[in-house]
Tab-separated table of C-alpha atoms and ligand atoms in Angstrom:
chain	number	residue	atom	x	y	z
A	1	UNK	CA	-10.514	3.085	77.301
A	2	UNK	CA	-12.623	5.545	79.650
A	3	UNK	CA	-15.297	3.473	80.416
A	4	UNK	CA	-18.458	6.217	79.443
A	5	UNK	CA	-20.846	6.324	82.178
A	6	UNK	CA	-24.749	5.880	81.496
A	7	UNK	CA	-25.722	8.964	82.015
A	8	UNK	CA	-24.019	11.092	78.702
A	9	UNK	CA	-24.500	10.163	74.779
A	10	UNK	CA	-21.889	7.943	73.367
A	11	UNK	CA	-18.997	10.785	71.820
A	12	UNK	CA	-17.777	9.356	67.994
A	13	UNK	CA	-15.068	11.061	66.186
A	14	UNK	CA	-15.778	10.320	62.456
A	15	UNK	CA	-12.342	11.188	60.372
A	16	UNK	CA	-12.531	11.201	56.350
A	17	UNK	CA	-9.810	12.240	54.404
A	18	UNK	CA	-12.176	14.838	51.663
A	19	UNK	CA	-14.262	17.193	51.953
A	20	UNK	CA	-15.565	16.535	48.580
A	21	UNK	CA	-19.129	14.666	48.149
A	22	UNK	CA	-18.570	11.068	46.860
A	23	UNK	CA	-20.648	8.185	47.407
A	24	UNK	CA	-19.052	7.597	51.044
A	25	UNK	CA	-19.641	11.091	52.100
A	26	UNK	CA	-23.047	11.486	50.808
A	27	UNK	CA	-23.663	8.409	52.432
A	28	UNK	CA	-22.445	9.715	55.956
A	29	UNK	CA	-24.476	13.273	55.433
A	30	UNK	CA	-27.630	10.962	55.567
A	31	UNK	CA	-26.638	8.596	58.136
A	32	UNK	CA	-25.756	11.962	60.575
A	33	UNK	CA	-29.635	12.824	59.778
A	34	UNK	CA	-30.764	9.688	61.047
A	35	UNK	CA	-28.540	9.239	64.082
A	36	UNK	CA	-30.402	9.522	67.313
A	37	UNK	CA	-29.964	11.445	71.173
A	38	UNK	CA	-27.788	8.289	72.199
A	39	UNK	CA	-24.527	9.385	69.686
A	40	UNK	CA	-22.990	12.691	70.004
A	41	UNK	CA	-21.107	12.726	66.593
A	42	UNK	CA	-18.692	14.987	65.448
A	43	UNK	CA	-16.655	15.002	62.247
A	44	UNK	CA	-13.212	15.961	61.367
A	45	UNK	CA	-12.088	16.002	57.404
A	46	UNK	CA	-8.477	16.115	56.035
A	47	UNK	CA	-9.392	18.728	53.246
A	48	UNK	CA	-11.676	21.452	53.117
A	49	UNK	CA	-14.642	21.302	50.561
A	50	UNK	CA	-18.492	21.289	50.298
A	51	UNK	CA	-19.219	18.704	52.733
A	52	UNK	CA	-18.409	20.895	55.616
A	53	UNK	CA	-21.630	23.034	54.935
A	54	UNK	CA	-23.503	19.518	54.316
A	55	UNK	CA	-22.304	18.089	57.562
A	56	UNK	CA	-22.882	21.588	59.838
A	57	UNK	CA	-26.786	21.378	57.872
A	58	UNK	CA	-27.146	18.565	59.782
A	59	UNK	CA	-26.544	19.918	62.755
A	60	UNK	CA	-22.760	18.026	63.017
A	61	UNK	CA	-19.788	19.650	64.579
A	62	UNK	CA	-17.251	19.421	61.585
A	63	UNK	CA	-13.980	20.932	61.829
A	64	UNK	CA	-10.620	20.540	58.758
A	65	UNK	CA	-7.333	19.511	59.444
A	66	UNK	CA	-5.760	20.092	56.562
A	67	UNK	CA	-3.360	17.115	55.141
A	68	UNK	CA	-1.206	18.625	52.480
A	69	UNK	CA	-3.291	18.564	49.120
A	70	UNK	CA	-1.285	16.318	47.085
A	71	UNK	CA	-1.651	13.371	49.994
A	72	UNK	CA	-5.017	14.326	50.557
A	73	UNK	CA	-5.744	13.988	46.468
A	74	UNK	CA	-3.666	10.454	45.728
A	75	UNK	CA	-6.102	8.342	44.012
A	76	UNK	CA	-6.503	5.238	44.965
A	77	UNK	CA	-4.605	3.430	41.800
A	78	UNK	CA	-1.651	5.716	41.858
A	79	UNK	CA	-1.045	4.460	46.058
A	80	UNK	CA	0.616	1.363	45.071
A	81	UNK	CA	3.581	3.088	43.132
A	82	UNK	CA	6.672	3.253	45.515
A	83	UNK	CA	8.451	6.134	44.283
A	84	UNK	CA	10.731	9.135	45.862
A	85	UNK	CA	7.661	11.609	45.596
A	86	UNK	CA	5.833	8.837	47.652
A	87	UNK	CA	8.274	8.825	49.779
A	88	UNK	CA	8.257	12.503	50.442
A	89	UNK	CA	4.120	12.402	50.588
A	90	UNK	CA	4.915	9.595	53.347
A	91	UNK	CA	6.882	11.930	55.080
A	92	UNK	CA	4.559	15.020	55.113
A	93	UNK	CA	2.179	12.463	56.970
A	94	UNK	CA	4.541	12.840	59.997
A	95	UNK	CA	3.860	16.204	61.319
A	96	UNK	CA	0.167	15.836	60.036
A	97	UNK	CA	-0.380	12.366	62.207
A	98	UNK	CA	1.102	14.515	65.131
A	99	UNK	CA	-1.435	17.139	65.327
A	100	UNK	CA	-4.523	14.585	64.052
A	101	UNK	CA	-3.001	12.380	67.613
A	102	UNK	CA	-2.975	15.447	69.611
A	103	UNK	CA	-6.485	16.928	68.410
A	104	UNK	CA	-8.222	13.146	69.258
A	105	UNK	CA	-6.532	13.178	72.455
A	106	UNK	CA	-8.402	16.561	72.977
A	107	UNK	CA	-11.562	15.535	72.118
A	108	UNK	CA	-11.605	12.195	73.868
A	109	UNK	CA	-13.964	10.156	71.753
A	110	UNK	CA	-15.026	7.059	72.824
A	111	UNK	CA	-15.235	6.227	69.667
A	112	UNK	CA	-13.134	7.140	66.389
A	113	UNK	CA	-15.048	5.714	63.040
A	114	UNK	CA	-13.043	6.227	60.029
A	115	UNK	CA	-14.800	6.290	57.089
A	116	UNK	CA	-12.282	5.900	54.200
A	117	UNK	CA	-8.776	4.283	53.724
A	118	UNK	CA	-6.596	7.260	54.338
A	119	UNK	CA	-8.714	7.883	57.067
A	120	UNK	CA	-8.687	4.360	58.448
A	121	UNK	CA	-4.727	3.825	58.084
A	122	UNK	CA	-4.578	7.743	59.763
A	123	UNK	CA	-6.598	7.428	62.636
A	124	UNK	CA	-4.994	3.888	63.937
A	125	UNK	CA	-2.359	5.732	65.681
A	126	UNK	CA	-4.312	8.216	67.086
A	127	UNK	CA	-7.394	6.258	68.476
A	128	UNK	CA	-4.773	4.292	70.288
A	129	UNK	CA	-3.408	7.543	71.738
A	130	UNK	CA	-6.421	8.385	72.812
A	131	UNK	CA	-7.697	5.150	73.931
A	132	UNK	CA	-10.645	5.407	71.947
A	133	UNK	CA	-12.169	2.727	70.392
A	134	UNK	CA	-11.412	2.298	66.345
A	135	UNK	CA	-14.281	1.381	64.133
A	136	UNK	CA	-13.170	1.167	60.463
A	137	UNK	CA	-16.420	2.098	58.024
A	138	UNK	CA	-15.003	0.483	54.705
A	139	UNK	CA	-16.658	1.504	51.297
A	140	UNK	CA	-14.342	0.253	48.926
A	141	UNK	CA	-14.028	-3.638	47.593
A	142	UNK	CA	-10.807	-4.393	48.844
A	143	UNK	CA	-9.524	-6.326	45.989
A	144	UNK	CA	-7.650	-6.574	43.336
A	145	UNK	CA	-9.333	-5.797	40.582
A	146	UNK	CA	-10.638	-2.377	42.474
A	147	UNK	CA	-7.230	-1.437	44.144
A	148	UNK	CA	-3.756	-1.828	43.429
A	149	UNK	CA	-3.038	-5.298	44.610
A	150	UNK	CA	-0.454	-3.896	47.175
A	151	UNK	CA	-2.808	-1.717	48.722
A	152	UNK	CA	-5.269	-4.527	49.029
A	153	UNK	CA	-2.688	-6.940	50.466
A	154	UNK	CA	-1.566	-4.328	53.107
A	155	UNK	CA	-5.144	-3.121	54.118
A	156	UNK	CA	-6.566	-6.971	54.659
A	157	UNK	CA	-3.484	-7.154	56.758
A	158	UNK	CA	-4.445	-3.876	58.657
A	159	UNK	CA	-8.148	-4.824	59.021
A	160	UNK	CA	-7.219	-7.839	60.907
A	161	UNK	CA	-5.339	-6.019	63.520
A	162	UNK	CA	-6.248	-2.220	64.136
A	163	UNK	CA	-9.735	-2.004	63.850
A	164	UNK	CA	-12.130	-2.903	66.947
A	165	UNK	CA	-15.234	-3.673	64.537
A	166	UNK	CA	-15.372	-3.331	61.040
A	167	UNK	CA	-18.640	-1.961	59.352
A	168	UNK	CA	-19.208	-2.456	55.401
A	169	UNK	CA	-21.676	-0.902	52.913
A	170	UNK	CA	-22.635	-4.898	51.846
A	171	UNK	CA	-22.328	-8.244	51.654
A	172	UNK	CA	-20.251	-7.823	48.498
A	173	UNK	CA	-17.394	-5.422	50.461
A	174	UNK	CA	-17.679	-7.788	53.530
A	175	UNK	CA	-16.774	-10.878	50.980
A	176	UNK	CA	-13.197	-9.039	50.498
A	177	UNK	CA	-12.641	-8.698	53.962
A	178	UNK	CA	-10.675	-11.293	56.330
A	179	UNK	CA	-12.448	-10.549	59.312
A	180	UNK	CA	-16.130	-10.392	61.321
A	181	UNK	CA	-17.801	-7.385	59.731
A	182	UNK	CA	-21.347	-5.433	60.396
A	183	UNK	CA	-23.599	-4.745	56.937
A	184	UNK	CA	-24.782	-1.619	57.157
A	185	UNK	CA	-26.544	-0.421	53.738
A	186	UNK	CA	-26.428	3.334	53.039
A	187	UNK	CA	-29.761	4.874	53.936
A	188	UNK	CA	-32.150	6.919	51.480
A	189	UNK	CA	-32.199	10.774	52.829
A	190	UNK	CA	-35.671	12.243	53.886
A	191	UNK	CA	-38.021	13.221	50.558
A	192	UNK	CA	-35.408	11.184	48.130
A	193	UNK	CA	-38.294	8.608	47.719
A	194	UNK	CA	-41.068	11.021	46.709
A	195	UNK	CA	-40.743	11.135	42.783
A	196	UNK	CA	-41.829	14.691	41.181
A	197	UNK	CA	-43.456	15.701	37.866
A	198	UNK	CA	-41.102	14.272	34.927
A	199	UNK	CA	-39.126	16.778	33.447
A	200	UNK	CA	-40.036	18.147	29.622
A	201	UNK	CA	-37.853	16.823	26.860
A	202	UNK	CA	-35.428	19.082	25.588
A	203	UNK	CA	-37.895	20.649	21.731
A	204	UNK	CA	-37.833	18.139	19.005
A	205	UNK	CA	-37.229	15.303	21.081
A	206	UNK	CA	-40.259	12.560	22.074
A	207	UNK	CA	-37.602	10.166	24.446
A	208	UNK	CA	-37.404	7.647	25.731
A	209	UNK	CA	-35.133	8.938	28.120
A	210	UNK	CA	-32.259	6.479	29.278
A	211	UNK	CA	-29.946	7.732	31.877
A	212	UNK	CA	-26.835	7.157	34.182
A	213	UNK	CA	-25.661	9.001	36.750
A	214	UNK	CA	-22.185	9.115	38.259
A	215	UNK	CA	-18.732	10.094	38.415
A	216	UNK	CA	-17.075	9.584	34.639
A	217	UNK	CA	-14.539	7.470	35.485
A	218	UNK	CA	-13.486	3.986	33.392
A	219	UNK	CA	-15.224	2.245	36.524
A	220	UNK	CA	-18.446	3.299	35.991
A	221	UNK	CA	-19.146	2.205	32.141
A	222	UNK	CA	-19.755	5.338	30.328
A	223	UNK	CA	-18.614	3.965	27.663
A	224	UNK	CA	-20.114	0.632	27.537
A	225	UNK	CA	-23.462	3.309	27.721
A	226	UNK	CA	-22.513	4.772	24.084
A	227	UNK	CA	-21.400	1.475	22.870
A	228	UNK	CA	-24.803	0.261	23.825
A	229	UNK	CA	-26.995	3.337	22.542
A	230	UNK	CA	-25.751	2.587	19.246
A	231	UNK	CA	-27.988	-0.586	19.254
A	232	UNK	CA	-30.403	0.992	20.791
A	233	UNK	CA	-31.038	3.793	18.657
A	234	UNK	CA	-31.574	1.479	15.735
A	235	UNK	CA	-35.013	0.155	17.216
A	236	UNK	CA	-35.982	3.889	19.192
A	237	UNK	CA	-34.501	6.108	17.254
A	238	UNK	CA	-35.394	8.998	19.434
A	239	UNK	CA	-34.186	7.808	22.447
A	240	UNK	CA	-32.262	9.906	24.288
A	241	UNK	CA	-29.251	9.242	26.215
A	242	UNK	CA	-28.412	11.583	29.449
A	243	UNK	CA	-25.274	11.159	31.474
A	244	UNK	CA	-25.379	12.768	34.772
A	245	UNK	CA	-21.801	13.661	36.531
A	246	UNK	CA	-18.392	14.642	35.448
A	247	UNK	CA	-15.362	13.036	35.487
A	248	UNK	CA	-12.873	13.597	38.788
A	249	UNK	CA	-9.705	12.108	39.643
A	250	UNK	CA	-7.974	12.546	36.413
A	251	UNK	CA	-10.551	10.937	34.386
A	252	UNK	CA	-10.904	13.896	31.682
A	253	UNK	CA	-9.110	11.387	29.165
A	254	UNK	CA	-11.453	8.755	29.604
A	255	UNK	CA	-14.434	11.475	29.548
A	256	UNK	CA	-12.915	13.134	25.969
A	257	UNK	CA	-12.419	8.799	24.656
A	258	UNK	CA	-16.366	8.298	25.478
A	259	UNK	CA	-17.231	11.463	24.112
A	260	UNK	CA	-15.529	10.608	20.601
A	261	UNK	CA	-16.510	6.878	20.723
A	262	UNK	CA	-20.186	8.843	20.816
A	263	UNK	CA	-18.980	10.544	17.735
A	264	UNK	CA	-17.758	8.092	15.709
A	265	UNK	CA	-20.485	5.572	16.258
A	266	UNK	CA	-22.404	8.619	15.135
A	267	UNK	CA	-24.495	8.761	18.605
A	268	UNK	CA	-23.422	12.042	19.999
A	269	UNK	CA	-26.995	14.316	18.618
A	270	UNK	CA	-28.563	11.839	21.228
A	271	UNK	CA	-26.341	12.108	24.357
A	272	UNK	CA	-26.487	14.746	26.638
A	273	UNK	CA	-24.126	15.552	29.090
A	274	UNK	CA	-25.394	16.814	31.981
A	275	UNK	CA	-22.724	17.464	33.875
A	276	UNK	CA	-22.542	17.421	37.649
A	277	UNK	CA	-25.777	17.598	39.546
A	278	UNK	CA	-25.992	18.059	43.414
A	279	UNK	CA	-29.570	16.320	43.809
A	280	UNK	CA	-30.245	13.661	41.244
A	281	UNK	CA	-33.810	13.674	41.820
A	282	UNK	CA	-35.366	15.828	39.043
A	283	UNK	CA	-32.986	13.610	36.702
A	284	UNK	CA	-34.432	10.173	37.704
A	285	UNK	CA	-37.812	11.365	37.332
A	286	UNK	CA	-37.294	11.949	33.844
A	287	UNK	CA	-35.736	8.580	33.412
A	288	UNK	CA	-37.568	5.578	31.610
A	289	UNK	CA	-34.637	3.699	32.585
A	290	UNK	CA	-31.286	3.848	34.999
A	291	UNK	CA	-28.444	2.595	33.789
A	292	UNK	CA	-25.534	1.276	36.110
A	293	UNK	CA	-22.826	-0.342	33.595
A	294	UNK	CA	-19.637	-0.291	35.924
A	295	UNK	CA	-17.546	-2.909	34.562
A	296	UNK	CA	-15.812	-3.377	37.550
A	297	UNK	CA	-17.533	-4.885	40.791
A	298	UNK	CA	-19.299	-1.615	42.887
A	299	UNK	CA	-18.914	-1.941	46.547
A	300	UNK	CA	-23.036	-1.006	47.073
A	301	UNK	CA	-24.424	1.937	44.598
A	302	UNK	CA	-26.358	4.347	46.199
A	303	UNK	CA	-27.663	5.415	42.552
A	304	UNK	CA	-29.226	2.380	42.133
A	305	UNK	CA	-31.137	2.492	45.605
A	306	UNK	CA	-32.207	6.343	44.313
A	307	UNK	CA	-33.887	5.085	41.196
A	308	UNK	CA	-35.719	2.356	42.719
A	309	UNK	CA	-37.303	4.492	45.568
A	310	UNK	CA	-38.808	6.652	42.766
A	311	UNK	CA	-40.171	3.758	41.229
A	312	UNK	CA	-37.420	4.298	38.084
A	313	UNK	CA	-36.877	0.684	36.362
A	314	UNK	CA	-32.888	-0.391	36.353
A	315	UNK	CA	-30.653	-1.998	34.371
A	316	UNK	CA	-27.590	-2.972	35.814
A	317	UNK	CA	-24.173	-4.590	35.850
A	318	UNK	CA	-24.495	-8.311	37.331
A	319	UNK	CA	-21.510	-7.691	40.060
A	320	UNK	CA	-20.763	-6.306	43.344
A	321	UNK	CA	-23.262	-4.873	45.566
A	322	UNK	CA	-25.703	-4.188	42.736
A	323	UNK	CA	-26.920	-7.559	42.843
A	324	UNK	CA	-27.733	-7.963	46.383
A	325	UNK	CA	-29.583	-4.317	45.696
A	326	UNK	CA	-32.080	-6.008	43.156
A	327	UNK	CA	-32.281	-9.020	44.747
A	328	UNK	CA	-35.779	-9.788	45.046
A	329	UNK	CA	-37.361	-10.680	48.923
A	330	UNK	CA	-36.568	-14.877	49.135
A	331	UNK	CA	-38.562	-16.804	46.160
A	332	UNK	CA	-39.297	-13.643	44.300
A	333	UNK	CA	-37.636	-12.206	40.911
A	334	UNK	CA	-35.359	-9.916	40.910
A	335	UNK	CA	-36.052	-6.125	41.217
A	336	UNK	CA	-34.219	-4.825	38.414
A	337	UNK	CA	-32.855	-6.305	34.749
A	338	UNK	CA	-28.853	-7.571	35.221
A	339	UNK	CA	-26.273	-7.426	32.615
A	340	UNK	CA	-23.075	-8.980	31.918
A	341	UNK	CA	-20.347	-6.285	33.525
A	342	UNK	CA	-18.308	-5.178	30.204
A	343	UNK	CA	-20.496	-6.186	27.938
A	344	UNK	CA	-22.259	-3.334	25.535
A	345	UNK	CA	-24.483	-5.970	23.511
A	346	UNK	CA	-25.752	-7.452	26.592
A	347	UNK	CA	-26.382	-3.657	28.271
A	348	UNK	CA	-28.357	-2.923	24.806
A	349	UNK	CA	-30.290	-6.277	25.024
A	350	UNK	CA	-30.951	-5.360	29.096
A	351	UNK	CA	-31.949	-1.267	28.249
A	352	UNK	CA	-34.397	-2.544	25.300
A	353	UNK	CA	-36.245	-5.303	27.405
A	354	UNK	CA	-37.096	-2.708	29.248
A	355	UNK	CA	-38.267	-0.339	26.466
A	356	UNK	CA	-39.914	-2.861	24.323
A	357	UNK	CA	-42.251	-4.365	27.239
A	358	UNK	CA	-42.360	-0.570	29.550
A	359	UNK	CA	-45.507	-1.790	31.132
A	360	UNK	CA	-43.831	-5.014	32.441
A	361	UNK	CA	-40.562	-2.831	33.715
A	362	UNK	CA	-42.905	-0.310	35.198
A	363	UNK	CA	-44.553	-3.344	37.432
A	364	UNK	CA	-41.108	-4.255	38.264
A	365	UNK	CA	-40.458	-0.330	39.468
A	366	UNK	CA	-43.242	-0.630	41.554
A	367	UNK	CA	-42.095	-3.846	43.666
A	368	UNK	CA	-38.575	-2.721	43.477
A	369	UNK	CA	-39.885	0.411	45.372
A	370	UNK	CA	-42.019	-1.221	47.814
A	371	UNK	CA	-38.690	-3.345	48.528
A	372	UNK	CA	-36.068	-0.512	48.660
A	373	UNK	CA	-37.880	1.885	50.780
A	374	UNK	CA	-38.158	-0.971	53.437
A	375	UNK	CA	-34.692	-1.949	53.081
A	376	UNK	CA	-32.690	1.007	52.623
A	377	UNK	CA	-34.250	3.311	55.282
A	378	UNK	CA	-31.452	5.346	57.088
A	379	UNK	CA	-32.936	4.807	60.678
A	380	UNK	CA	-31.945	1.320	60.128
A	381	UNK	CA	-28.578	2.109	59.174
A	382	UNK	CA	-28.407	4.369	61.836
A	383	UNK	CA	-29.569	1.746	63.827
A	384	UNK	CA	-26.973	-0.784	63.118
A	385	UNK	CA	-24.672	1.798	62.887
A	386	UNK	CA	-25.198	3.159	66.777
A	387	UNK	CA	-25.287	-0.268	67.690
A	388	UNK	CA	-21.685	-1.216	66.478
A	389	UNK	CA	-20.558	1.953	68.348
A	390	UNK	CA	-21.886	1.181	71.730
A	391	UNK	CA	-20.582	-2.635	71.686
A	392	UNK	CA	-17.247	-1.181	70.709
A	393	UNK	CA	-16.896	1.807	73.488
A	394	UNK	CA	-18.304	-1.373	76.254
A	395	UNK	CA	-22.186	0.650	76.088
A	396	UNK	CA	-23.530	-1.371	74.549
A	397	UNK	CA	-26.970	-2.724	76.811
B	401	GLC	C1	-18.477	4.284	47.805
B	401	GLC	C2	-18.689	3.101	46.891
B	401	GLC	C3	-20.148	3.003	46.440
B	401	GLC	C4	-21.083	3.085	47.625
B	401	GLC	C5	-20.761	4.285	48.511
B	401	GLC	C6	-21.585	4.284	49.803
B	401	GLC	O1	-18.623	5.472	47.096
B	401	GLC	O2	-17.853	3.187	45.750
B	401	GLC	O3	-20.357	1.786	45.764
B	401	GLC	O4	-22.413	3.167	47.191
B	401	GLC	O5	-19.404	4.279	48.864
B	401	GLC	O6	-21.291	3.183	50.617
């Protein structure tokens, strides 16, 4: 490695495979905000899409190499399947890996941070090449119940040899990891914690309003929402249920299941779908209550962080990184209601505490804000963040 002398910012290639805005991309838009005159970060993406215009907002270099669409597009639980087309996608990575080696070679980085796991596997060769240092930025659980066990096995083995430091988005995603890692919890972005006048009701409906926001995908609990708004409905029976996102990665046939679950349960005239939204903020504010139901462990969830800063009470699935999120500060309760993971009667039982007793949940909002805001600040992540760079490129003081 070029030792970097004193006198010039630190230079940190960040590689992602998408240029599409899930929670790991969002999440590096606001830690690029935060980053200060000591990092000169620029950002290279695999596929073209809408966080390019995020990323140059910020005032980030960001330039596309395009891998061919079908790699680029593999979702994570169809990467396990060894098959001839996966074969042929593992070919097209040849002539791609070429130019990615020779464009990092170019740029000289002293750094490479790779912040998803095409993007980690990709840029091992190439940070070598260049004799950059390789920090690996992993979002994702890596276990089996979140990835396809083979995937999982191959990464852990990966993670314990490629990677100069490791950085996680919790103590949950370090937990599945077999080697030292940094916590660094997603930031907030600038104005997310100042809540707004709550949106009017749509005419003929009073509320209470109980939403969820996120991609509609099986791992998020959509449907453990409509399960549970049956229940619900029979003690508020104008509650009103809105779910915020659409579904991606070929989860139309799990969106079109939850919508007719909602239909036969005869809870449809009382869900809303918004659809996707680019700034949840006008949602929450009309929110008595944030729901996060994912059955299946979350590696952080930057939703729940959202709703907490704008003092909106949360109910949420007792697993992952969601629980460290309400965890009150040492000897206090927690900062939001938990519910058992799967569990529709228990996500009813959490979303009507909080209905029956609103004054109580409303308190609880209040400390959970006072907490988040502290914690989730993205100067501190940028912070830690910065500070994993520098040991890694030897600039560290
Ligand atoms: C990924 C994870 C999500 C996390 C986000 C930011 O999208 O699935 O849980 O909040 O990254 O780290």
């Amino acid at each position: 490695m070029t030792t970097p002398g004193a006198d010039r910012p630190t230079r940190v290639l960040v590689l992602d495979h998408t240029g599409e805005l899930g929670g790991a991309e969002l999440a590096l838009v606001r830690l690029c905000h935060a980053l200060g005159p000591e990092v000169d970060v620029r950002v290279l993406l695999f596929s073209d899409g809408p966080l390019v215009e995020r990323l140059r907002a910020a005032g980030v270099a960001t330039e596309v190499l395009a891998l061919d669409r079908r790699t680029a597009t593999t979702s994570r639980e169809s990467v396990g399947r060894a098959s001839l087309s996966q074969l042929v996608s593992l070919l097209r990575l040849v002539p791609f890996s070429w130019a990615l080696a020779r464009r990092v070679q170019g740029l000289r980085p002293d750094v490479v941070h790779t912040t998803s796991l095409k993007a980690d596997l990709l840029g091992v060769v190439p940070a070598r090449w260049a004799r950059s240092a390789l920090v690996w930025h992993v979002h994702d659980r890596i276990a089996d119940d979140y990835l396809p066990s083979r995937v999982a096995r191959v990464f852990r083995w990966a993670a314990a040899r490629f990677p100069d430091a490791v950085i996680v988005n919790s103590e949950a995603t370090a937990s599945t990891l077999p080697v030292g890692t940094t916590v660094a919890y997603p930031g907030f972005g600038a104005g997310q914690d100042l809540a707004g006048p709550r949106p009017p009701l749509p005419a003929g409906r009073s509320g209470p309003v109980v939403g969820m926001i996120g991609r509609i995908s099986r791992t998020k609990g959509q449907l453990e929402l409509v399960r549970a708004a049956r229940t619900v409905l029979d003690r508020h029976p104008a509650a009103v249920f809105r779910v915020v996102g659409e579904p991606s990665f070929g989860a139309e046939e799990y969106a079109d299941q939850v919508r007719a679950e909602a239909e036969r349960l005869g809870v449809a005239d009382h869900v809303t779908w918004v659809g996707f939204v680019a700034d949840p903020s006008t949602e929450l504010d009309g929110f008595d209550v944030c729901v996060h139901a994912s059955p299946v462990p979350e590696p952080f969830g930057q939703v729940v962080v959202e709703a907490m800063i704008r003092e909106v009470p949360v109910v949420a699935a007792r697993a992952g990184g969601v629980v460290e999120i309400l965890a009150g500060p040492p000897g206090e309760p927690a900062l939001g209601l938990l519910v058992e993971p799967g569990d529709e009667e228990s996500l009813a039982q959490g979303i009507l505490a909080v209905l029956d007793a609103p004054g109580e949940a409303r308190d609880r909002a209040v400390r959970a804000a006072v907490v988040a805001r502290r914690r989730y600040s993205a100067a501190r992540t940028a912070e830690v963040v910065s500070g994993v760079w520098l040991r890694a490129a030897g600039r560290a003081r």
